Amino acid sequence: QVQLVESGGGLVQSGGSRRLSCAASGTILRIDSMGWYRQAVGNQREMVALSHRNGSIDFAGAVKGRFAISRDNAKRTVSLQMNGLKPGDTAVYYCYAVVYSHDDYKTRGYWGQGTQVTVSS
């Protein structure tokens, strides 16, 4: 019973900023990786930023320098600070976490329900 809940989506003007947050809850023993993917209309879901347990971070080239990710292992949360937003950033943003759960003592990926971010020109 692992659940990821996103918040912070909405409508923002081009050049503006927005902060997304995700909280994980449930029967979690360990979170290995945690971060964000997005899916725009007509596109496949793509990785935006992913934080790994060892401290390394992966960013998509399209957002590098504009977005920042932060993770609090104790609180089991991850946030995405989005600056300099562009219309091309419009998408549903999904929280994602690789979780080792004591439900079945296996590691697998979990997805949030997604939050819409719309950037107007």
Coordinates of N, CA and C in Angstrom, one line a residue:
Q1 N 0.8 -1.2 0.0 CA 0.0 0.0 0.0 C 0.9 1.2 0.0
V2 N 1.4 1.6 -1.1 CA 2.2 2.7 -1.3 C 1.5 3.7 -2.2
Q3 N 1.5 5.0 -1.8 CA 0.8 6.0 -2.5 C 1.7 7.2 -2.6
L4 N 1.6 7.8 -3.8 CA 2.3 9.1 -4.1 C 1.3 10.1 -4.5
V5 N 1.3 11.3 -3.8 CA 0.4 12.3 -4.0 C 1.1 13.6 -4.4
E6 N 0.7 14.1 -5.6 CA 1.3 15.4 -6.1 C 0.5 16.6 -5.7
S7 N 1.1 17.7 -5.7 CA 0.4 19.0 -5.5 C 1.2 20.1 -6.1
G8 N 0.5 21.2 -6.4 CA 1.2 22.4 -6.9 C 1.0 22.7 -8.4
G9 N 0.3 21.9 -9.1 CA 0.0 22.1 -10.5 C -0.9 23.3 -10.7
G10 N -1.0 23.8 -11.9 CA -1.9 24.9 -12.2 C -1.5 25.6 -13.5
L11 N -2.1 26.8 -13.7 CA -1.8 27.7 -14.8 C -0.8 28.7 -14.5
V12 N 0.2 28.9 -15.3 CA 1.2 29.9 -15.1 C 1.6 30.5 -16.4
Q13 N 2.0 31.8 -16.4 CA 2.4 32.5 -17.6 C 3.8 32.1 -18.0
S14 N 4.1 32.2 -19.3 CA 5.4 32.0 -19.8 C 6.4 32.8 -19.0
G15 N 7.5 32.2 -18.6 CA 8.5 32.9 -17.9 C 8.3 32.9 -16.4
G16 N 7.2 32.4 -15.9 CA 6.9 32.3 -14.5 C 7.5 31.1 -13.9
S17 N 7.1 30.9 -12.6 CA 7.7 29.8 -11.8 C 6.5 29.0 -11.1
R18 N 6.8 27.8 -10.8 CA 5.9 26.9 -10.1 C 6.6 25.9 -9.4
R19 N 6.1 25.5 -8.2 CA 6.7 24.4 -7.4 C 5.8 23.3 -7.2
L20 N 6.2 22.1 -7.6 CA 5.5 20.9 -7.4 C 6.0 20.1 -6.2
S21 N 5.1 19.4 -5.5 CA 5.6 18.6 -4.4 C 4.9 17.3 -4.5
C22 N 5.6 16.3 -3.9 CA 5.1 14.9 -3.9 C 5.4 14.3 -2.6
A23 N 4.4 13.6 -2.0 CA 4.6 13.0 -0.7 C 4.3 11.5 -0.9
A24 N 5.2 10.6 -0.4 CA 5.0 9.2 -0.4 C 4.6 8.7 0.9
S25 N 3.7 7.8 1.0 CA 3.2 7.2 2.2 C 2.8 5.7 2.0
G26 N 2.7 5.0 3.1 CA 2.4 3.6 3.1 C 3.5 2.7 3.6
T27 N 3.4 1.5 3.2 CA 4.3 0.5 3.7 C 5.7 0.5 3.1
I28 N 6.4 1.6 3.3 CA 7.7 1.8 2.7 C 8.9 1.5 3.6
L29 N 9.7 0.6 3.1 CA 11.0 0.4 3.8 C 12.1 1.3 3.3
R30 N 12.1 1.5 2.0 CA 13.2 2.3 1.4 C 12.8 2.8 0.1
I31 N 13.1 4.1 -0.2 CA 12.9 4.7 -1.5 C 14.3 4.9 -2.1
D32 N 14.5 4.2 -3.3 CA 15.8 4.2 -4.0 C 15.9 5.5 -4.8
S33 N 14.9 5.7 -5.7 CA 14.9 6.9 -6.6 C 13.6 7.5 -6.5
M34 N 13.6 8.8 -6.6 CA 12.3 9.6 -6.5 C 12.4 10.8 -7.4
G35 N 11.4 11.1 -8.1 CA 11.5 12.3 -9.0 C 10.2 12.5 -9.8
W36 N 10.4 13.1 -11.0 CA 9.3 13.5 -11.8 C 9.5 13.2 -13.2
Y37 N 8.4 12.7 -13.8 CA 8.2 12.6 -15.2 C 7.1 13.5 -15.7
R38 N 7.0 13.6 -17.0 CA 5.9 14.4 -17.6 C 5.5 13.8 -18.9
Q39 N 4.2 14.1 -19.3 CA 3.7 13.6 -20.5 C 2.8 14.7 -21.1
A40 N 3.2 15.2 -22.3 CA 2.4 16.2 -23.0 C 1.6 15.5 -24.0
V41 N 0.6 16.2 -24.5 CA -0.3 15.7 -25.5 C 0.5 15.3 -26.8
G42 N 0.3 14.1 -27.2 CA 1.0 13.6 -28.4 C 2.4 13.1 -28.2
N43 N 2.9 13.2 -26.9 CA 4.2 12.7 -26.6 C 4.2 11.5 -25.6
Q44 N 5.3 10.8 -25.6 CA 5.5 9.8 -24.6 C 5.9 10.4 -23.3
R45 N 5.7 9.7 -22.3 CA 6.1 10.1 -20.9 C 7.6 10.1 -20.9
E46 N 8.2 11.2 -20.4 CA 9.6 11.4 -20.3 C 10.1 11.8 -18.9
M47 N 11.3 11.4 -18.6 CA 11.9 11.8 -17.4 C 12.2 13.3 -17.4
V48 N 11.9 13.9 -16.3 CA 12.2 15.4 -16.1 C 13.4 15.5 -15.2
A49 N 13.3 15.0 -14.0 CA 14.4 15.0 -13.0 C 14.2 13.8 -12.1
L50 N 15.3 13.2 -11.8 CA 15.2 12.0 -10.9 C 16.4 12.1 -9.9
S51 N 16.0 11.9 -8.7 CA 17.0 12.0 -7.6 C 17.2 10.5 -7.1
H52 N 18.4 10.2 -7.0 CA 18.8 8.8 -6.5 C 19.3 8.8 -5.1
R53 N 19.2 7.7 -4.4 CA 19.5 7.6 -3.0 C 20.9 8.0 -2.7
N54 N 21.8 7.8 -3.6 CA 23.2 8.1 -3.4 C 23.5 9.6 -3.6
G55 N 22.5 10.4 -3.9 CA 22.7 11.8 -4.1 C 22.8 12.3 -5.5
S56 N 23.0 11.4 -6.4 CA 23.1 11.8 -7.8 C 21.7 12.2 -8.4
I57 N 21.7 13.1 -9.4 CA 20.5 13.6 -9.9 C 20.6 13.6 -11.5
D58 N 19.6 13.2 -12.1 CA 19.5 13.2 -13.5 C 18.4 14.2 -14.0
F59 N 18.8 15.1 -14.9 CA 17.9 16.0 -15.5 C 17.7 15.8 -17.0
A60 N 16.5 16.1 -17.5 CA 16.3 16.1 -18.9 C 17.0 17.4 -19.4
G61 N 17.6 17.2 -20.6 CA 18.3 18.4 -21.2 C 17.4 19.6 -21.4
A62 N 16.2 19.4 -21.7 CA 15.3 20.5 -21.9 C 15.0 21.4 -20.7
V63 N 15.2 20.8 -19.5 CA 14.9 21.6 -18.3 C 16.2 21.9 -17.5
K64 N 17.3 21.4 -17.9 CA 18.5 21.7 -17.1 C 18.8 23.2 -17.1
G65 N 19.1 23.6 -15.9 CA 19.4 25.0 -15.7 C 18.1 25.8 -15.3
R66 N 17.0 25.3 -15.5 CA 15.7 26.0 -15.2 C 15.0 25.3 -14.1
F67 N 15.1 24.0 -14.0 CA 14.4 23.3 -12.9 C 15.4 22.8 -11.9
A68 N 14.9 22.6 -10.7 CA 15.7 22.1 -9.6 C 14.9 21.1 -8.8
I69 N 15.5 20.1 -8.3 CA 14.8 19.0 -7.6 C 15.4 19.0 -6.2
S70 N 14.6 18.7 -5.2 CA 15.0 18.6 -3.8 C 14.3 17.4 -3.2
R71 N 15.0 16.7 -2.3 CA 14.4 15.5 -1.7 C 14.7 15.4 -0.2
D72 N 13.7 15.1 0.5 CA 13.8 14.9 2.0 C 13.5 13.4 2.3
N73 N 14.5 12.7 2.5 CA 14.3 11.3 2.8 C 13.6 11.0 4.1
A74 N 13.8 11.8 5.1 CA 13.1 11.6 6.3 C 11.6 11.8 6.2
K75 N 11.2 12.9 5.4 CA 9.8 13.1 5.2 C 9.2 12.4 4.0
R76 N 10.1 11.7 3.3 CA 9.6 11.0 2.1 C 8.9 11.9 1.1
T77 N 9.5 13.0 0.8 CA 9.0 14.0 -0.1 C 10.0 14.4 -1.1
V78 N 9.5 14.8 -2.3 CA 10.4 15.4 -3.3 C 9.6 16.6 -3.9
S79 N 10.4 17.6 -4.3 CA 9.8 18.8 -4.9 C 10.5 19.1 -6.2
L80 N 9.8 19.8 -7.0 CA 10.4 20.2 -8.3 C 10.1 21.7 -8.4
Q81 N 11.2 22.5 -8.4 CA 11.1 24.0 -8.6 C 11.3 24.3 -10.0
M82 N 10.3 24.8 -10.7 CA 10.3 25.1 -12.1 C 10.4 26.6 -12.3
N83 N 11.4 27.0 -12.9 CA 11.6 28.5 -13.2 C 11.7 28.6 -14.8
G84 N 11.5 29.9 -15.2 CA 11.6 30.2 -16.6 C 10.7 29.3 -17.5
L85 N 9.5 29.1 -17.0 CA 8.6 28.1 -17.7 C 8.3 28.6 -19.1
K86 N 8.2 27.6 -20.0 CA 7.8 27.8 -21.4 C 6.6 27.0 -21.8
P87 N 5.9 27.5 -22.8 CA 4.7 26.7 -23.3 C 5.0 25.2 -23.5
G88 N 6.2 24.9 -24.0 CA 6.6 23.6 -24.2 C 6.7 22.7 -22.9
D89 N 6.7 23.3 -21.8 CA 6.7 22.6 -20.5 C 5.3 22.1 -20.1
T90 N 4.3 22.6 -20.8 CA 2.9 22.2 -20.6 C 2.8 20.6 -20.6
A91 N 2.3 20.0 -19.6 CA 2.2 18.6 -19.5 C 1.5 18.2 -18.2
V92 N 1.2 16.9 -18.1 CA 0.8 16.3 -16.8 C 2.1 15.8 -16.2
Y93 N 2.4 16.3 -15.0 CA 3.6 15.9 -14.3 C 3.3 14.8 -13.3
Y94 N 4.1 13.8 -13.3 CA 3.8 12.6 -12.5 C 5.0 12.4 -11.5
C95 N 4.7 12.2 -10.3 CA 5.7 11.8 -9.3 C 6.0 10.3 -9.5
Y96 N 7.2 10.0 -9.4 CA 7.6 8.6 -9.5 C 8.6 8.2 -8.5
A97 N 8.5 7.0 -7.9 CA 9.4 6.5 -6.9 C 9.7 5.1 -7.1
V98 N 10.9 4.7 -6.9 CA 11.3 3.3 -6.8 C 11.3 2.9 -5.4
V99 N 10.5 2.0 -5.0 CA 10.2 1.8 -3.5 C 10.4 0.3 -3.2
Y100 N 11.1 0.1 -2.1 CA 11.1 -1.3 -1.5 C 10.1 -1.3 -0.4
S101 N 9.1 -2.1 -0.6 CA 7.9 -2.1 0.3 C 7.9 -3.5 1.1
H102 N 7.4 -3.4 2.3 CA 7.2 -4.6 3.1 C 5.8 -5.3 2.8
D103 N 5.1 -4.7 1.8 CA 3.9 -5.4 1.3 C 4.3 -6.8 0.8
D104 N 5.3 -6.8 -0.1 CA 5.8 -8.0 -0.7 C 7.3 -8.2 -0.7
Y105 N 8.0 -7.2 -0.1 CA 9.5 -7.2 0.0 C 10.1 -7.3 -1.4
K106 N 9.6 -6.4 -2.2 CA 10.1 -6.3 -3.6 C 10.3 -4.8 -3.9
T107 N 11.2 -4.5 -4.8 CA 11.4 -3.2 -5.3 C 10.7 -3.0 -6.6
R108 N 9.9 -1.9 -6.7 CA 9.2 -1.6 -7.9 C 8.9 -0.2 -8.0
G109 N 8.5 0.3 -9.2 CA 8.2 1.7 -9.4 C 6.7 2.0 -9.1
Y110 N 6.5 3.1 -8.6 CA 5.2 3.6 -8.3 C 5.0 5.0 -8.9
W111 N 3.7 5.2 -9.3 CA 3.4 6.5 -9.9 C 2.3 7.2 -9.2
G112 N 2.4 8.5 -9.1 CA 1.3 9.4 -8.6 C 0.3 9.5 -9.7
Q113 N -0.8 10.2 -9.4 CA -1.9 10.3 -10.3 C -1.7 11.4 -11.3
G114 N -0.7 12.3 -11.1 CA -0.4 13.4 -12.0 C -1.0 14.7 -11.6
T115 N -0.3 15.8 -12.0 CA -0.9 17.1 -11.8 C -0.6 17.9 -13.0
Q116 N -1.6 18.6 -13.5 CA -1.5 19.4 -14.7 C -0.8 20.7 -14.5
V117 N 0.2 20.9 -15.4 CA 0.9 22.2 -15.4 C 0.7 22.8 -16.8
T118 N 0.1 24.0 -16.9 CA -0.2 24.6 -18.2 C 0.5 26.0 -18.2
V119 N 1.3 26.2 -19.2 CA 2.1 27.4 -19.4 C 1.5 28.1 -20.6
S120 N 1.0 29.3 -20.3 CA 0.4 30.1 -21.4 C 1.4 31.1 -22.0
S121 N 1.2 31.4 -23.2 CA 2.1 32.3 -23.9 C 1.7 33.7 -23.7

